[in-house]
mmCIF file of C-alpha atoms and ligand atoms in Angstrom:
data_model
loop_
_atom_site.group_PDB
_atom_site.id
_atom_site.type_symbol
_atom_site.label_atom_id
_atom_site.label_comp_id
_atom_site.label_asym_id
_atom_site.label_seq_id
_atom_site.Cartn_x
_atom_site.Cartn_y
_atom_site.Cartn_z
ATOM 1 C CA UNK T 72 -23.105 20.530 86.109
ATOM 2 C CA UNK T 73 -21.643 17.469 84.230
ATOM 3 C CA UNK T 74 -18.747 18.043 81.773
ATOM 4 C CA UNK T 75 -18.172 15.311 78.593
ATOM 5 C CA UNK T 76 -15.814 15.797 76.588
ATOM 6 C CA UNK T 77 -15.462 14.397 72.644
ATOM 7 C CA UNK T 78 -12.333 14.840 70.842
ATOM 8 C CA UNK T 79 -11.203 12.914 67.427
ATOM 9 C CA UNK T 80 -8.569 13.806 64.959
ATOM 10 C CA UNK T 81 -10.057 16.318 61.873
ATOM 11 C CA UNK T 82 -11.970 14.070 59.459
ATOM 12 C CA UNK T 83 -12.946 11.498 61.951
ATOM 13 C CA UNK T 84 -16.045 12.623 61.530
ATOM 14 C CA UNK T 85 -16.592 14.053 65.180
ATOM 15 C CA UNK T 86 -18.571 16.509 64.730
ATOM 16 C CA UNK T 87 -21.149 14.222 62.471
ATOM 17 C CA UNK T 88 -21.241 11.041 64.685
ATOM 18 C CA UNK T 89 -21.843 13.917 67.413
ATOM 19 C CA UNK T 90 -25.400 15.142 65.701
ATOM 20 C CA UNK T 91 -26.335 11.550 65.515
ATOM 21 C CA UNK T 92 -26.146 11.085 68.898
ATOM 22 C CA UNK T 93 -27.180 14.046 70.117
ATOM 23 C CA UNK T 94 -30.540 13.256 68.336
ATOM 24 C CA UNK T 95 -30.648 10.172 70.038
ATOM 25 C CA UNK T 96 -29.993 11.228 73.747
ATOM 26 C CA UNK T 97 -32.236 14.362 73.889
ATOM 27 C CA UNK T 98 -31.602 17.671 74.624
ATOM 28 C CA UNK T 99 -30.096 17.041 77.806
ATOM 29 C CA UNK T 100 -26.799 19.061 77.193
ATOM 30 C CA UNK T 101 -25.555 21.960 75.207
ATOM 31 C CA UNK T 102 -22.820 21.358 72.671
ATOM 32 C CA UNK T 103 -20.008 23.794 72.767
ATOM 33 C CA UNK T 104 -17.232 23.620 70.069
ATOM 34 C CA UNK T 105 -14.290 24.596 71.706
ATOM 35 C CA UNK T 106 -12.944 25.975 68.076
ATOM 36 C CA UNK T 107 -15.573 28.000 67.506
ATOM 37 C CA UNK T 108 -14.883 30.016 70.491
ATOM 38 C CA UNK T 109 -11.583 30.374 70.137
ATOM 39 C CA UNK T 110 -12.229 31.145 66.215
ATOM 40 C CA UNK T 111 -14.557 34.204 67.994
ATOM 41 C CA UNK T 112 -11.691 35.315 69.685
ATOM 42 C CA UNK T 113 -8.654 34.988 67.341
ATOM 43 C CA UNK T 114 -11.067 36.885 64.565
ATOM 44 C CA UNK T 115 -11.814 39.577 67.069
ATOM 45 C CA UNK T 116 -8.236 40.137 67.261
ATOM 46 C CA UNK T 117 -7.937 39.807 63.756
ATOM 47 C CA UNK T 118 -5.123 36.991 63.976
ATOM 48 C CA UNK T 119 -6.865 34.984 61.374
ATOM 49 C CA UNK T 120 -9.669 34.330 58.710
ATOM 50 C CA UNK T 121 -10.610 31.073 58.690
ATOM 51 C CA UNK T 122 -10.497 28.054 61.450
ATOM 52 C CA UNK T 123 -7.710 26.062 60.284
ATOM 53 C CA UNK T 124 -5.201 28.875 60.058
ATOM 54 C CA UNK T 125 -5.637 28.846 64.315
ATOM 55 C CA UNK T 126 -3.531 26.132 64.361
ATOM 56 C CA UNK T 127 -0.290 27.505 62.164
ATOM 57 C CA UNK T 128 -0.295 30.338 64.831
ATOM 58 C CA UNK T 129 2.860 30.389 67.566
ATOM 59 C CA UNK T 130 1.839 28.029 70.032
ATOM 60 C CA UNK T 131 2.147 31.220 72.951
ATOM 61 C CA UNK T 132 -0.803 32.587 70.753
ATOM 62 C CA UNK T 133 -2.980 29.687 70.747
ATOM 63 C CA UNK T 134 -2.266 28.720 74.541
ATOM 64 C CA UNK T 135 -3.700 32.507 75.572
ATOM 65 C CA UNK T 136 -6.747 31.806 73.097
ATOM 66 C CA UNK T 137 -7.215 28.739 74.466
ATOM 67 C CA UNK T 138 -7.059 29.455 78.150
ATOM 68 C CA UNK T 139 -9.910 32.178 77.049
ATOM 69 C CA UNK T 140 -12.295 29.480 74.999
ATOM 70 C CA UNK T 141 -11.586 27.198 78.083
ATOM 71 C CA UNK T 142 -13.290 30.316 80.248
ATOM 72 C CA UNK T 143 -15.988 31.205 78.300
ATOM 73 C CA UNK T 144 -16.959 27.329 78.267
ATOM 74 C CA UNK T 145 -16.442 27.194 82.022
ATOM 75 C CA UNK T 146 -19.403 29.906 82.089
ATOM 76 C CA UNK T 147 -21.613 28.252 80.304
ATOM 77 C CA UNK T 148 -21.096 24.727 82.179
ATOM 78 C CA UNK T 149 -22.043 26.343 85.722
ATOM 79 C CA UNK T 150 -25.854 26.631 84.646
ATOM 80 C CA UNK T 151 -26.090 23.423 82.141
ATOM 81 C CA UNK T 152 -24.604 20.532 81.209
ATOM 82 C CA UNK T 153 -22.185 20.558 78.328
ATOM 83 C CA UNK T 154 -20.777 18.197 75.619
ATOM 84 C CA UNK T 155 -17.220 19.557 74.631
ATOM 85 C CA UNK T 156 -16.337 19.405 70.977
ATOM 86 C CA UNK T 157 -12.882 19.474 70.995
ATOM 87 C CA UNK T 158 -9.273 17.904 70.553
ATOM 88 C CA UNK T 159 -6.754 16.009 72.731
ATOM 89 C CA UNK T 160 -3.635 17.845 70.747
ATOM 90 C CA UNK T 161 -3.120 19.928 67.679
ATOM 91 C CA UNK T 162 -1.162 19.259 64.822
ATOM 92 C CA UNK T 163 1.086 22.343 64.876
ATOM 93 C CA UNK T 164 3.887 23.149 62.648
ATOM 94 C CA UNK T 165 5.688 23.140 66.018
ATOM 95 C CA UNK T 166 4.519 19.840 67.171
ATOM 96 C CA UNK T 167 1.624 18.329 69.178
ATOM 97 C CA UNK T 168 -0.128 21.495 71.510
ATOM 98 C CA UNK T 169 -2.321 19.782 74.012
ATOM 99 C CA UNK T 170 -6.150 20.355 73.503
ATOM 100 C CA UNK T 171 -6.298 19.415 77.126
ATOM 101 C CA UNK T 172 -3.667 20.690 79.434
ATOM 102 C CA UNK T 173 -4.239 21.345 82.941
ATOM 103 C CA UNK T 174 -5.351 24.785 82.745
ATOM 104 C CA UNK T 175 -8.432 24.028 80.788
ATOM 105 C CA UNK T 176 -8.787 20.675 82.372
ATOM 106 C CA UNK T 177 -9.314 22.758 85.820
ATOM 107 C CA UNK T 178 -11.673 25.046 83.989
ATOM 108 C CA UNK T 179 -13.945 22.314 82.569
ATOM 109 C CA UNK T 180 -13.154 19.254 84.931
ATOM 110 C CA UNK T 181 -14.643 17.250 82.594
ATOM 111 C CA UNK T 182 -16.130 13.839 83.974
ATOM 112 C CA UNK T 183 -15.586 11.601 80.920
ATOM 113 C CA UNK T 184 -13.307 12.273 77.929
ATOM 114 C CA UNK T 185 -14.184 10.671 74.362
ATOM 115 C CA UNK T 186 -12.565 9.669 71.841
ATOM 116 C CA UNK T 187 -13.839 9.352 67.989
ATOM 117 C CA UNK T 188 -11.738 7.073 66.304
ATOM 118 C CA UNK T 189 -11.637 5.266 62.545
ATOM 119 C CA UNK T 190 -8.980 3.872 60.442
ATOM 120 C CA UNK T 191 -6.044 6.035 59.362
ATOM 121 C CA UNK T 192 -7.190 5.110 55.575
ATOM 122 C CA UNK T 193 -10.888 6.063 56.322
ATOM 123 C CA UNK T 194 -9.827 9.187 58.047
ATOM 124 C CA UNK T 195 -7.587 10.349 54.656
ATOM 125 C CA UNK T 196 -10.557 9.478 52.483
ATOM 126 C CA UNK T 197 -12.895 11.724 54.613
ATOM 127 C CA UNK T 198 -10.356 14.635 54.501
ATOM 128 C CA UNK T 199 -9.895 14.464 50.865
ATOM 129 C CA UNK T 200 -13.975 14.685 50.747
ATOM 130 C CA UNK T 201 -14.385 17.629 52.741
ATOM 131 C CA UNK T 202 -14.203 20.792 50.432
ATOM 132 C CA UNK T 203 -15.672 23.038 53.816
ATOM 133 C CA UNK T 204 -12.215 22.707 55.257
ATOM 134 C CA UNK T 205 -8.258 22.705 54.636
ATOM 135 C CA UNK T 206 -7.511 19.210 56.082
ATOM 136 C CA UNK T 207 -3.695 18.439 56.224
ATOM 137 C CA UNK T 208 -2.670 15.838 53.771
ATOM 138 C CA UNK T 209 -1.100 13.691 56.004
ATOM 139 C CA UNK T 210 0.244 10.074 55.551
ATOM 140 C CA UNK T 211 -1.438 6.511 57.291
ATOM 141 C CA UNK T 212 1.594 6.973 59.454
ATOM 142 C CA UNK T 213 1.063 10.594 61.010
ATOM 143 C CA UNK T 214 -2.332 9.696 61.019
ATOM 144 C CA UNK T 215 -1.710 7.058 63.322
ATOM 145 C CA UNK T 216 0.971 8.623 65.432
ATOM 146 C CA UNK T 217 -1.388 11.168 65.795
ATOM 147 C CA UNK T 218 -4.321 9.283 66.961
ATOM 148 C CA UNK T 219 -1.547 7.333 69.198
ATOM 149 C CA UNK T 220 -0.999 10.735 70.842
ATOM 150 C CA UNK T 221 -4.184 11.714 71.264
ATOM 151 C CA UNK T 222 -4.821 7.905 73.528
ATOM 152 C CA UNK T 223 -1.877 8.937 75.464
ATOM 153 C CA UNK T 224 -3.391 12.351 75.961
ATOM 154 C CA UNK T 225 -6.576 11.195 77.007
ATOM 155 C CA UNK T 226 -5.436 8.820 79.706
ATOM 156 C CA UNK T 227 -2.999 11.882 81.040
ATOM 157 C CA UNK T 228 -6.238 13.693 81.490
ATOM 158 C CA UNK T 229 -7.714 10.962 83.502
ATOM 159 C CA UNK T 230 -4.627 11.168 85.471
ATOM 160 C CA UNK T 231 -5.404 14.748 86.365
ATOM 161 C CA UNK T 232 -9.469 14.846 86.548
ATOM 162 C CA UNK T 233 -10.240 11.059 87.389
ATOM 163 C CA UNK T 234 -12.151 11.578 84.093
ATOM 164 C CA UNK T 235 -13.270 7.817 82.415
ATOM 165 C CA UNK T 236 -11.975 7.684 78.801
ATOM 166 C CA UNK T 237 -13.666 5.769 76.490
ATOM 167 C CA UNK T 238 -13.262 5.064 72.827
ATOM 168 C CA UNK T 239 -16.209 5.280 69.587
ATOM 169 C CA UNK T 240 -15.253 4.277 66.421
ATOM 170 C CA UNK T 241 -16.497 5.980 63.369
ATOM 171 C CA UNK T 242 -16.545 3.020 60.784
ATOM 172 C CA UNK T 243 -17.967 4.428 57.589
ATOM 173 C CA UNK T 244 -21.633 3.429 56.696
ATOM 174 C CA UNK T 245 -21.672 2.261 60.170
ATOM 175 C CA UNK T 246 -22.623 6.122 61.350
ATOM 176 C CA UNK T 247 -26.284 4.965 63.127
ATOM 177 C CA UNK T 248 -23.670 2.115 65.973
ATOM 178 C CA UNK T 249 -21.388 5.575 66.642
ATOM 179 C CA UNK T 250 -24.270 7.508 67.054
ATOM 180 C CA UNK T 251 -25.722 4.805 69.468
ATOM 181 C CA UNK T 252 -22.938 4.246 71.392
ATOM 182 C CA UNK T 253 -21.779 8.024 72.184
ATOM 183 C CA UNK T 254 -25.323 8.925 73.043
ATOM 184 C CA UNK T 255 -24.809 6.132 75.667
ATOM 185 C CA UNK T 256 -21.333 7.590 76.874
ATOM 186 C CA UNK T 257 -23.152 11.550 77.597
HETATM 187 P P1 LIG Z 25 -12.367 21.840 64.783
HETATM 188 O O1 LIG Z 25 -13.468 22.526 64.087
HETATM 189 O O2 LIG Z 25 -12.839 20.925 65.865
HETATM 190 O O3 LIG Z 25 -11.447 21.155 63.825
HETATM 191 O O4 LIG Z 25 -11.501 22.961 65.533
HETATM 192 C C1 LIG Z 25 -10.966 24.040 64.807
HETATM 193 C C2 LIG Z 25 -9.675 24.503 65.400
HETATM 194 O O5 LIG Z 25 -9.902 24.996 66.726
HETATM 195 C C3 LIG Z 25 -8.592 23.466 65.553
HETATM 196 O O6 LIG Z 25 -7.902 23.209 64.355
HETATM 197 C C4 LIG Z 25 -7.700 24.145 66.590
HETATM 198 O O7 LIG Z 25 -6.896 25.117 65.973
HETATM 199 C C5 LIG Z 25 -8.707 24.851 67.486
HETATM 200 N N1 LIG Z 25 -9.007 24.081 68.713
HETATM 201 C C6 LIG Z 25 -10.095 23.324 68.967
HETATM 202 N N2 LIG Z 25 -10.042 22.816 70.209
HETATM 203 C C7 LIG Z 25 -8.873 23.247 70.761
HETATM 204 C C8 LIG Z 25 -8.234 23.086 72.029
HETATM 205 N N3 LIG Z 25 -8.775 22.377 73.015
HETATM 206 N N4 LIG Z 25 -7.031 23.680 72.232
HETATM 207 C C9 LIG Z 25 -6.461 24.413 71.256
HETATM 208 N N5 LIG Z 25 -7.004 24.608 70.043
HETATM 209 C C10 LIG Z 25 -8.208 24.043 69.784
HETATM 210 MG MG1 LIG Z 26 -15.702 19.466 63.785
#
C-alpha cells in the first residue's frame, strides 16, 4: 500500500490545507496524524496532558514514542493507503529531533514526502491566531531556519527511501490552489 507523507512547521496550516484536499481527491486514503498516536501513547503513560508538552520531553523519551507511533502506522498502511500527518523535525528545547529518521522511514517507506510551506510572517500570524494550541513564539528568523531544516530533512529522506519531495505553499486566502495542488501530489 502507498505511503505519502505531509509535514509543515506548526501554524503552516497543514493540517487545514490537508482537509481541503482530501475533499478534493476522494476517499482514497486514510489520514493518520502521527501526533495523535504518539499523544495516545505518551498519555497512557501519563508523561503528559496536552500535545505540545510531547515535544519539551528528553529526546530518549520521544524517540521510544516515536518508534511506537511509527508501528502502529506501519499496521494500518499494510491494508490501506495512508496520508501521514506529520513533521520533518521538532523544535526541542534540545535542538532539532528528526520527525523522519531511519527507523520510522523503514516502518512507513513512504513514496513521496510533502512539504507545507508559507512565509515566516504568515506562519507567526497564524500561530498567534490559534487559541487550540501553545504555538512557540518564535522569531522570522527561527522560523526560517526551521523551515530550512525541515528542506534539508526532506531531501535526506529521499536519500534513504527514493521518496519524491515536493513543496505546497500555504499562501493565506489562497487555501482552495493548496488544496488543489496536494490533492494532486496523493
Ligand atoms: P502536530 O499536531 O502535528 O503539531 O503534532 C503534535 C506533536 O506530535 C508534535 O509537536 C510532536 O511533539 C509530535 N510529533 C508529530 N510527529 C512526530 C514525529 N514524526 N516524530 C516525533 N514527534 C512527532
Ligand atoms: Mg496539525
Amino acid at each position: 500500500m502507498k505511503c505519502v507523507v505531509v509535514t509543515g512547521i506548526p501554524g503552516v496550516g497543514k493540517s487545514t490545507v490537508l482537509n481541503t484536499a482530501l475533499a478534493k481527491a476522494g476517499s482514497k486514503f486514510q489520514v493518520v496524524n502521527f501526533g495523535d498516536k504518539m499523544f495516545e501513547i505518551a498519555k497512557r503513560e501519563n508523561l503528559v496532558n496536552t500535545r505540545d508538552e510531547m515535544r519539551k520531553l528528553e529526546p530518549e523519551v520521544q524517540k521510544r514514542i516515536q518508534r511506537l507511533a511509527a508501528r502502529a502506522i506501519a499496521e494500518i498502511a499494510k491494508r490501506e493507503n495512508v496520508v501521514v500527518d506529520t513533521h520533518c523535525t521538532i523544535k526541542t528545547p534540545r535542538g532539532f529531533l528528526p520527525g523522519l529518521p531511519s527507523w520510522v522511514l523503514e516502518e512507513l517507506k513512504p513514496s513521496r514526502i510533502v512539504l507545507i510551506e508559507a512565509s515566516p510572517e504568515e506562519i507567526r500570524e497564524r500561530r498567534a491566531g490559534d487559541e487550540t494550541r501553545q504555538r512557540d513564539e518564535d522569531s522570522i528568523e527561527e522560523i526560517e531556519l526551521h523551515q530550512a531544516m525541515n528542506r534539508a530533512m526532506a531531501m535526506a529522506c529521499a536519500m534513504l527511501t527514493g521518496a519524491t519531495v515536493e513543496i505546497v505553499e500555504n499562501r493565506t486566502n489562497m487555501l482552495e490552489e493548496a488544496g488543489d495542488k496536494l490533492a494532486r501530489c496523493i
